Amino acid sequence: MRQGKEVENPESRFFAVLLAAAKLPGVRIHREAYLRSALARHCSEEEVRRAIEESPAAAGITVELLDKVANDSIRYETAKVSALSAAAGIPGILALPATVPADTAQYVGHMLRIAQKLAYLYSWPELFSDEGGEVDDATKGMLTLFFGVMFGTQSANAAVGKVAGMLAEQVAKELPKKALTHGVVYPMVKKVAKYLGVKMTTQSFAKGVSKAIPVVGAVVSGGLTLATYLPMAKRLKKHLAGLPLADPSHRVSETDVVDGEVVEEHETFAPADAELHDAETTPVKLEDPRP
């Protein structure tokens, strides 16, 4: 009985889908391999090397060039997810937990792919420690916030900006685990996950109705995927590109940084409580995604 209640909880539902999708083959993007492949045609070998060892911003790669590369990746992933409208599109679907719908896991898997690619282009550190290992809590929290940005929640934008600021100030090469797991950002992660759990149920229902119509259902389902995936990817791209972390002119010299994680526990995101309050029962009160 307890397990059933957890599945019905929007927050638990979202995390179950996120973790299941992260285990599917081909979902995790290797940062070094991706940056080398994506930047090789546009940058010198020295710029690519420094982008991998440090970050694209540290290598002096302009946001304008990164935007071009990001758009190429978005087009590729959008075409791929739209073509794979059937749940069997990704190997390993049959190994999903019974509580996770296959089509939802596939869709979230492609969201994870583009989120990683955009993050790496705009100077975020490696998100997954290895190909098949468990997803640590910091990564789970950061991906949740990225998804929140994709769905258009301003509170997720603020939280992602906060984490980006920590990374920029410390010239950090890994996520600030304390802030994401029990620090100032953690309450926002939980609220965004609850919101996404509600939204995910709504989207899954819409796709289910479309698939109930023979022949036409497949076309409608593919159209729904295209209509939602593309604007969400573009929304995340726009937000990440606008953060100081991605701008070479805002880079902080490592000699000016004192080691240690800066987390102000007393800081809060005041608007977030109002925005995501009672997400499970009154989703209509949540802000609509921005175009």
Tab-separated table of C-alpha atoms in Angstrom:
chain	number	residue	atom	x	y	z
A	1	MET	CA	0.000	0.000	0.000
A	2	ARG	CA	2.802	2.386	0.855
A	3	GLN	CA	4.461	1.831	-2.516
A	4	GLY	CA	1.207	2.591	-4.324
A	5	LYS	CA	0.866	5.889	-2.512
A	6	GLU	CA	4.403	6.860	-3.481
A	7	VAL	CA	3.656	6.215	-7.133
A	8	GLU	CA	0.548	8.415	-6.913
A	9	ASN	CA	2.573	11.283	-5.428
A	10	PRO	CA	3.461	13.702	-8.283
A	11	GLU	CA	7.002	14.254	-6.994
A	12	SER	CA	7.689	10.530	-6.695
A	13	ARG	CA	6.088	9.907	-10.073
A	14	PHE	CA	8.370	12.404	-11.786
A	15	PHE	CA	11.542	11.062	-10.149
A	16	ALA	CA	10.556	7.490	-11.066
A	17	VAL	CA	10.265	8.436	-14.735
A	18	LEU	CA	13.452	10.532	-14.665
A	19	LEU	CA	15.548	7.736	-13.154
A	20	ALA	CA	14.069	5.086	-15.442
A	21	ALA	CA	14.760	7.200	-18.533
A	22	ALA	CA	18.330	7.906	-17.386
A	23	LYS	CA	19.056	4.157	-17.442
A	24	LEU	CA	17.988	3.662	-21.054
A	25	PRO	CA	20.833	2.961	-23.499
A	26	GLY	CA	21.933	6.004	-25.471
A	27	VAL	CA	20.383	8.551	-23.131
A	28	ARG	CA	23.527	9.651	-21.306
A	29	ILE	CA	25.781	11.982	-23.275
A	30	HIS	CA	29.531	11.794	-22.703
A	31	ARG	CA	30.633	15.410	-22.271
A	32	GLU	CA	34.096	15.117	-23.815
A	33	ALA	CA	32.976	13.132	-26.853
A	34	TYR	CA	30.043	15.450	-27.505
A	35	LEU	CA	32.019	18.688	-27.207
A	36	ARG	CA	34.779	17.359	-29.428
A	37	SER	CA	32.307	16.288	-32.099
A	38	ALA	CA	30.128	19.414	-31.892
A	39	LEU	CA	32.943	21.977	-31.826
A	40	ALA	CA	35.539	20.391	-34.133
A	41	ARG	CA	34.086	21.927	-37.299
A	42	HIS	CA	33.976	25.428	-35.856
A	43	CYS	CA	36.945	25.764	-33.503
A	44	SER	CA	40.687	25.218	-33.452
A	45	GLU	CA	42.141	22.136	-31.786
A	46	GLU	CA	43.387	24.303	-28.921
A	47	GLU	CA	39.927	25.796	-28.371
A	48	VAL	CA	38.351	22.338	-28.378
A	49	ARG	CA	40.965	21.040	-25.946
A	50	ARG	CA	40.404	23.882	-23.518
A	51	ALA	CA	36.621	23.636	-23.868
A	52	ILE	CA	36.851	20.002	-22.793
A	53	GLU	CA	39.399	20.481	-20.010
A	54	GLU	CA	37.726	23.622	-18.645
A	55	SER	CA	34.632	24.902	-20.454
A	56	PRO	CA	33.607	26.465	-23.784
A	57	ALA	CA	33.421	29.873	-22.075
A	58	ALA	CA	36.936	29.482	-20.677
A	59	ALA	CA	38.098	28.594	-24.199
A	60	GLY	CA	36.752	31.952	-25.386
A	61	ILE	CA	34.077	30.437	-27.634
A	62	THR	CA	31.400	33.046	-28.249
A	63	VAL	CA	27.771	32.543	-27.272
A	64	GLU	CA	26.838	33.263	-30.900
A	65	LEU	CA	28.831	30.271	-32.116
A	66	LEU	CA	27.490	28.098	-29.306
A	67	ASP	CA	23.945	29.107	-30.293
A	68	LYS	CA	24.593	27.830	-33.814
A	69	VAL	CA	25.913	24.504	-32.541
A	70	ALA	CA	23.040	24.259	-30.042
A	71	ASN	CA	20.466	24.790	-32.796
A	72	ASP	CA	22.048	21.957	-34.792
A	73	SER	CA	21.739	19.643	-31.782
A	74	ILE	CA	18.144	20.707	-31.153
A	75	ARG	CA	17.173	19.991	-34.757
A	76	TYR	CA	18.825	16.576	-34.599
A	77	GLU	CA	17.173	15.549	-31.335
A	78	THR	CA	13.773	16.921	-32.380
A	79	ALA	CA	13.813	14.947	-35.612
A	80	LYS	CA	14.864	11.838	-33.721
A	81	VAL	CA	12.224	12.023	-30.989
A	82	SER	CA	9.466	12.806	-33.507
A	83	ALA	CA	10.404	9.814	-35.652
A	84	LEU	CA	10.504	7.492	-32.661
A	85	SER	CA	6.878	7.951	-31.699
A	86	ALA	CA	6.522	4.253	-30.890
A	87	ALA	CA	7.621	3.171	-27.433
A	88	ALA	CA	9.940	0.541	-28.923
A	89	GLY	CA	12.064	3.293	-30.436
A	90	ILE	CA	14.674	3.094	-27.701
A	91	PRO	CA	16.313	-0.243	-26.787
A	92	GLY	CA	15.634	-1.320	-23.238
A	93	ILE	CA	12.030	-0.082	-23.067
A	94	LEU	CA	10.853	-3.530	-21.983
A	95	ALA	CA	13.104	-3.341	-18.916
A	96	LEU	CA	11.269	-0.304	-17.536
A	97	PRO	CA	9.458	-0.587	-14.198
A	98	ALA	CA	5.779	-1.387	-14.581
A	99	THR	CA	4.868	1.978	-13.036
A	100	VAL	CA	6.637	3.941	-15.815
A	101	PRO	CA	4.802	4.207	-19.179
A	102	ALA	CA	7.135	3.343	-22.047
A	103	ASP	CA	6.209	6.320	-24.243
A	104	THR	CA	6.757	8.724	-21.347
A	105	ALA	CA	10.177	7.253	-20.537
A	106	GLN	CA	11.190	7.516	-24.199
A	107	TYR	CA	10.129	11.159	-24.350
A	108	VAL	CA	11.903	12.021	-21.107
A	109	GLY	CA	14.980	10.175	-22.377
A	110	HIS	CA	15.187	12.548	-25.333
A	111	MET	CA	14.638	15.516	-23.027
A	112	LEU	CA	17.608	14.290	-21.016
A	113	ARG	CA	19.733	14.046	-24.152
A	114	ILE	CA	19.141	17.626	-25.265
A	115	ALA	CA	19.422	18.971	-21.703
A	116	GLN	CA	22.888	17.430	-21.397
A	117	LYS	CA	24.039	18.702	-24.788
A	118	LEU	CA	22.882	22.253	-24.088
A	119	ALA	CA	24.377	22.214	-20.602
A	120	TYR	CA	27.788	21.138	-21.889
A	121	LEU	CA	27.793	23.736	-24.650
A	122	TYR	CA	26.991	26.500	-22.200
A	123	SER	CA	29.782	25.525	-19.776
A	124	TRP	CA	28.096	23.236	-17.256
A	125	PRO	CA	30.155	20.338	-15.846
A	126	GLU	CA	29.658	16.616	-16.486
A	127	LEU	CA	26.252	15.558	-15.173
A	128	PHE	CA	26.615	11.758	-15.083
A	129	SER	CA	29.641	10.178	-13.459
A	130	ASP	CA	29.511	7.031	-15.610
A	131	GLU	CA	27.422	5.368	-18.286
A	132	GLY	CA	25.442	2.852	-16.290
A	133	GLY	CA	25.736	3.897	-12.652
A	134	GLU	CA	23.078	5.284	-10.366
A	135	VAL	CA	22.071	8.924	-10.703
A	136	ASP	CA	23.306	10.834	-7.659
A	137	ASP	CA	21.007	13.275	-5.871
A	138	ALA	CA	22.806	16.389	-7.094
A	139	THR	CA	22.461	15.344	-10.730
A	140	LYS	CA	18.839	14.367	-10.185
A	141	GLY	CA	18.161	17.789	-8.696
A	142	MET	CA	19.927	19.664	-11.486
A	143	LEU	CA	18.109	17.746	-14.217
A	144	THR	CA	14.827	18.462	-12.453
A	145	LEU	CA	15.558	22.182	-12.572
A	146	PHE	CA	16.539	21.975	-16.249
A	147	PHE	CA	13.206	20.288	-16.944
A	148	GLY	CA	11.474	23.024	-14.974
A	149	VAL	CA	13.041	25.607	-17.269
A	150	MET	CA	11.907	23.592	-20.288
A	151	PHE	CA	8.351	23.632	-18.970
A	152	GLY	CA	8.514	27.399	-18.480
A	153	THR	CA	8.544	27.832	-14.690
A	154	GLN	CA	10.211	31.066	-13.631
A	155	SER	CA	11.164	29.637	-10.249
A	156	ALA	CA	13.227	26.934	-11.972
A	157	ASN	CA	14.890	29.700	-13.996
A	158	ALA	CA	15.873	31.423	-10.754
A	159	ALA	CA	17.219	28.217	-9.213
A	160	VAL	CA	19.271	27.335	-12.306
A	161	GLY	CA	20.664	30.859	-12.276
A	162	LYS	CA	21.624	30.456	-8.613
A	163	VAL	CA	23.520	27.222	-9.301
A	164	ALA	CA	25.182	28.751	-12.362
A	165	GLY	CA	26.353	31.629	-10.200
A	166	MET	CA	27.951	29.209	-7.742
A	167	LEU	CA	29.752	27.417	-10.570
A	168	ALA	CA	31.003	30.675	-12.099
A	169	GLU	CA	32.215	32.099	-8.784
A	170	GLN	CA	34.167	28.985	-7.916
A	171	VAL	CA	35.310	27.992	-11.436
A	172	ALA	CA	33.858	24.647	-10.362
A	173	LYS	CA	34.126	21.452	-12.383
A	174	GLU	CA	31.289	19.647	-10.640
A	175	LEU	CA	27.814	20.487	-9.388
A	176	PRO	CA	27.432	22.111	-5.948
A	177	LYS	CA	26.109	18.996	-4.220
A	178	LYS	CA	25.310	20.645	-0.886
A	179	ALA	CA	23.094	23.324	-2.407
A	180	LEU	CA	21.232	20.812	-4.582
A	181	THR	CA	20.682	18.118	-1.950
A	182	HIS	CA	20.003	19.962	1.302
A	183	GLY	CA	20.975	23.588	0.765
A	184	VAL	CA	19.223	26.664	-0.534
A	185	VAL	CA	18.245	25.145	-3.900
A	186	TYR	CA	16.919	21.828	-2.595
A	187	PRO	CA	13.413	23.027	-1.602
A	188	MET	CA	12.978	24.354	-5.124
A	189	VAL	CA	13.981	20.998	-6.614
A	190	LYS	CA	11.204	19.285	-4.658
A	191	LYS	CA	8.576	21.852	-5.647
A	192	VAL	CA	9.529	21.736	-9.323
A	193	ALA	CA	9.457	17.910	-9.271
A	194	LYS	CA	5.937	18.027	-7.840
A	195	TYR	CA	4.845	20.432	-10.560
A	196	LEU	CA	6.417	18.311	-13.296
A	197	GLY	CA	4.719	15.191	-11.955
A	198	VAL	CA	1.352	16.870	-12.485
A	199	LYS	CA	2.252	18.184	-15.939
A	200	MET	CA	3.632	14.827	-17.016
A	201	THR	CA	0.361	13.100	-16.162
A	202	THR	CA	-1.549	15.642	-18.249
A	203	GLN	CA	0.727	15.230	-21.272
A	204	SER	CA	0.687	11.431	-21.034
A	205	PHE	CA	-3.108	11.495	-20.985
A	206	ALA	CA	-3.252	13.660	-24.122
A	207	LYS	CA	-0.907	11.304	-25.991
A	208	GLY	CA	-2.921	8.291	-24.824
A	209	VAL	CA	-6.138	9.738	-26.248
A	210	SER	CA	-4.477	10.424	-29.600
A	211	LYS	CA	-3.179	6.846	-29.843
A	212	ALA	CA	-6.692	5.488	-29.307
A	213	ILE	CA	-7.548	6.637	-32.853
A	214	PRO	CA	-6.332	4.045	-35.400
A	215	VAL	CA	-3.810	5.250	-38.027
A	216	VAL	CA	-4.453	8.919	-37.331
A	217	GLY	CA	-3.346	8.352	-33.754
A	218	ALA	CA	0.285	7.812	-34.731
A	219	VAL	CA	0.342	11.049	-36.710
A	220	VAL	CA	-1.316	12.990	-33.899
A	221	SER	CA	1.063	11.521	-31.339
A	222	GLY	CA	4.091	12.461	-33.439
A	223	GLY	CA	2.681	15.945	-33.880
A	224	LEU	CA	2.220	16.349	-30.134
A	225	THR	CA	5.818	15.298	-29.586
A	226	LEU	CA	7.112	17.828	-32.123
A	227	ALA	CA	4.874	20.606	-30.819
A	228	THR	CA	6.082	20.174	-27.233
A	229	TYR	CA	9.704	19.040	-27.547
A	230	LEU	CA	11.002	21.768	-29.881
A	231	PRO	CA	9.799	24.815	-27.904
A	232	MET	CA	10.942	23.250	-24.620
A	233	ALA	CA	14.437	22.652	-25.983
A	234	LYS	CA	14.600	26.204	-27.307
A	235	ARG	CA	13.433	27.562	-23.948
A	236	LEU	CA	16.260	25.801	-22.108
A	237	LYS	CA	18.786	26.920	-24.729
A	238	LYS	CA	17.738	30.563	-24.387
A	239	HIS	CA	17.994	30.479	-20.618
A	240	LEU	CA	21.375	28.747	-20.440
A	241	ALA	CA	22.825	30.989	-23.158
A	242	GLY	CA	21.808	34.079	-21.187
A	243	LEU	CA	23.600	33.093	-17.974
A	244	PRO	CA	27.005	34.623	-17.135
A	245	LEU	CA	28.409	31.088	-16.915
A	246	ALA	CA	28.220	30.834	-20.723
A	247	ASP	CA	29.789	34.226	-21.461
A	248	PRO	CA	33.603	34.335	-21.862
A	249	SER	CA	33.656	37.995	-20.724
A	250	HIS	CA	32.264	37.001	-17.299
A	251	ARG	CA	34.824	34.330	-16.502
A	252	VAL	CA	36.500	34.576	-13.100
A	253	SER	CA	40.214	33.900	-12.828
A	254	GLU	CA	41.032	30.804	-10.808
A	255	THR	CA	43.570	32.856	-8.836
A	256	ASP	CA	40.713	34.994	-7.516
A	257	VAL	CA	38.737	32.044	-6.187
A	258	VAL	CA	38.903	30.617	-2.695
A	259	ASP	CA	38.246	26.883	-2.491
A	260	GLY	CA	35.029	25.850	-0.820
A	261	GLU	CA	31.349	25.716	-1.566
A	262	VAL	CA	29.381	28.867	-0.858
A	263	VAL	CA	25.859	28.127	0.295
A	264	GLU	CA	23.809	30.693	2.152
A	265	GLU	CA	21.238	28.615	3.979
A	266	HIS	CA	19.144	31.648	4.927
A	267	GLU	CA	18.518	32.623	1.291
A	268	THR	CA	15.104	31.796	-0.104
A	269	PHE	CA	13.204	32.021	-3.364
A	270	ALA	CA	10.140	33.855	-2.116
A	271	PRO	CA	8.061	33.715	-5.302
A	272	ALA	CA	8.547	29.974	-5.615
A	273	ASP	CA	6.298	28.986	-2.737
A	274	ALA	CA	3.414	30.918	-4.232
A	275	GLU	CA	4.073	29.666	-7.728
A	276	LEU	CA	4.268	25.962	-6.915
A	277	HIS	CA	1.991	25.809	-3.876
A	278	ASP	CA	-0.445	22.884	-3.926
A	279	ALA	CA	0.768	21.746	-7.330
A	280	GLU	CA	-0.762	18.314	-6.828
A	281	THR	CA	-4.312	19.536	-6.310
A	282	THR	CA	-4.480	22.844	-8.162
A	283	PRO	CA	-2.182	22.735	-11.187
A	284	VAL	CA	-4.256	25.417	-12.931
A	285	LYS	CA	-2.803	27.988	-10.551
A	286	LEU	CA	0.697	27.357	-11.781
A	287	GLU	CA	2.173	29.721	-14.329
A	288	ASP	CA	1.788	28.834	-17.969
A	289	PRO	CA	4.964	28.129	-19.940
A	290	ARG	CA	6.312	31.151	-21.736
A	291	PRO	CA	6.482	30.921	-25.527
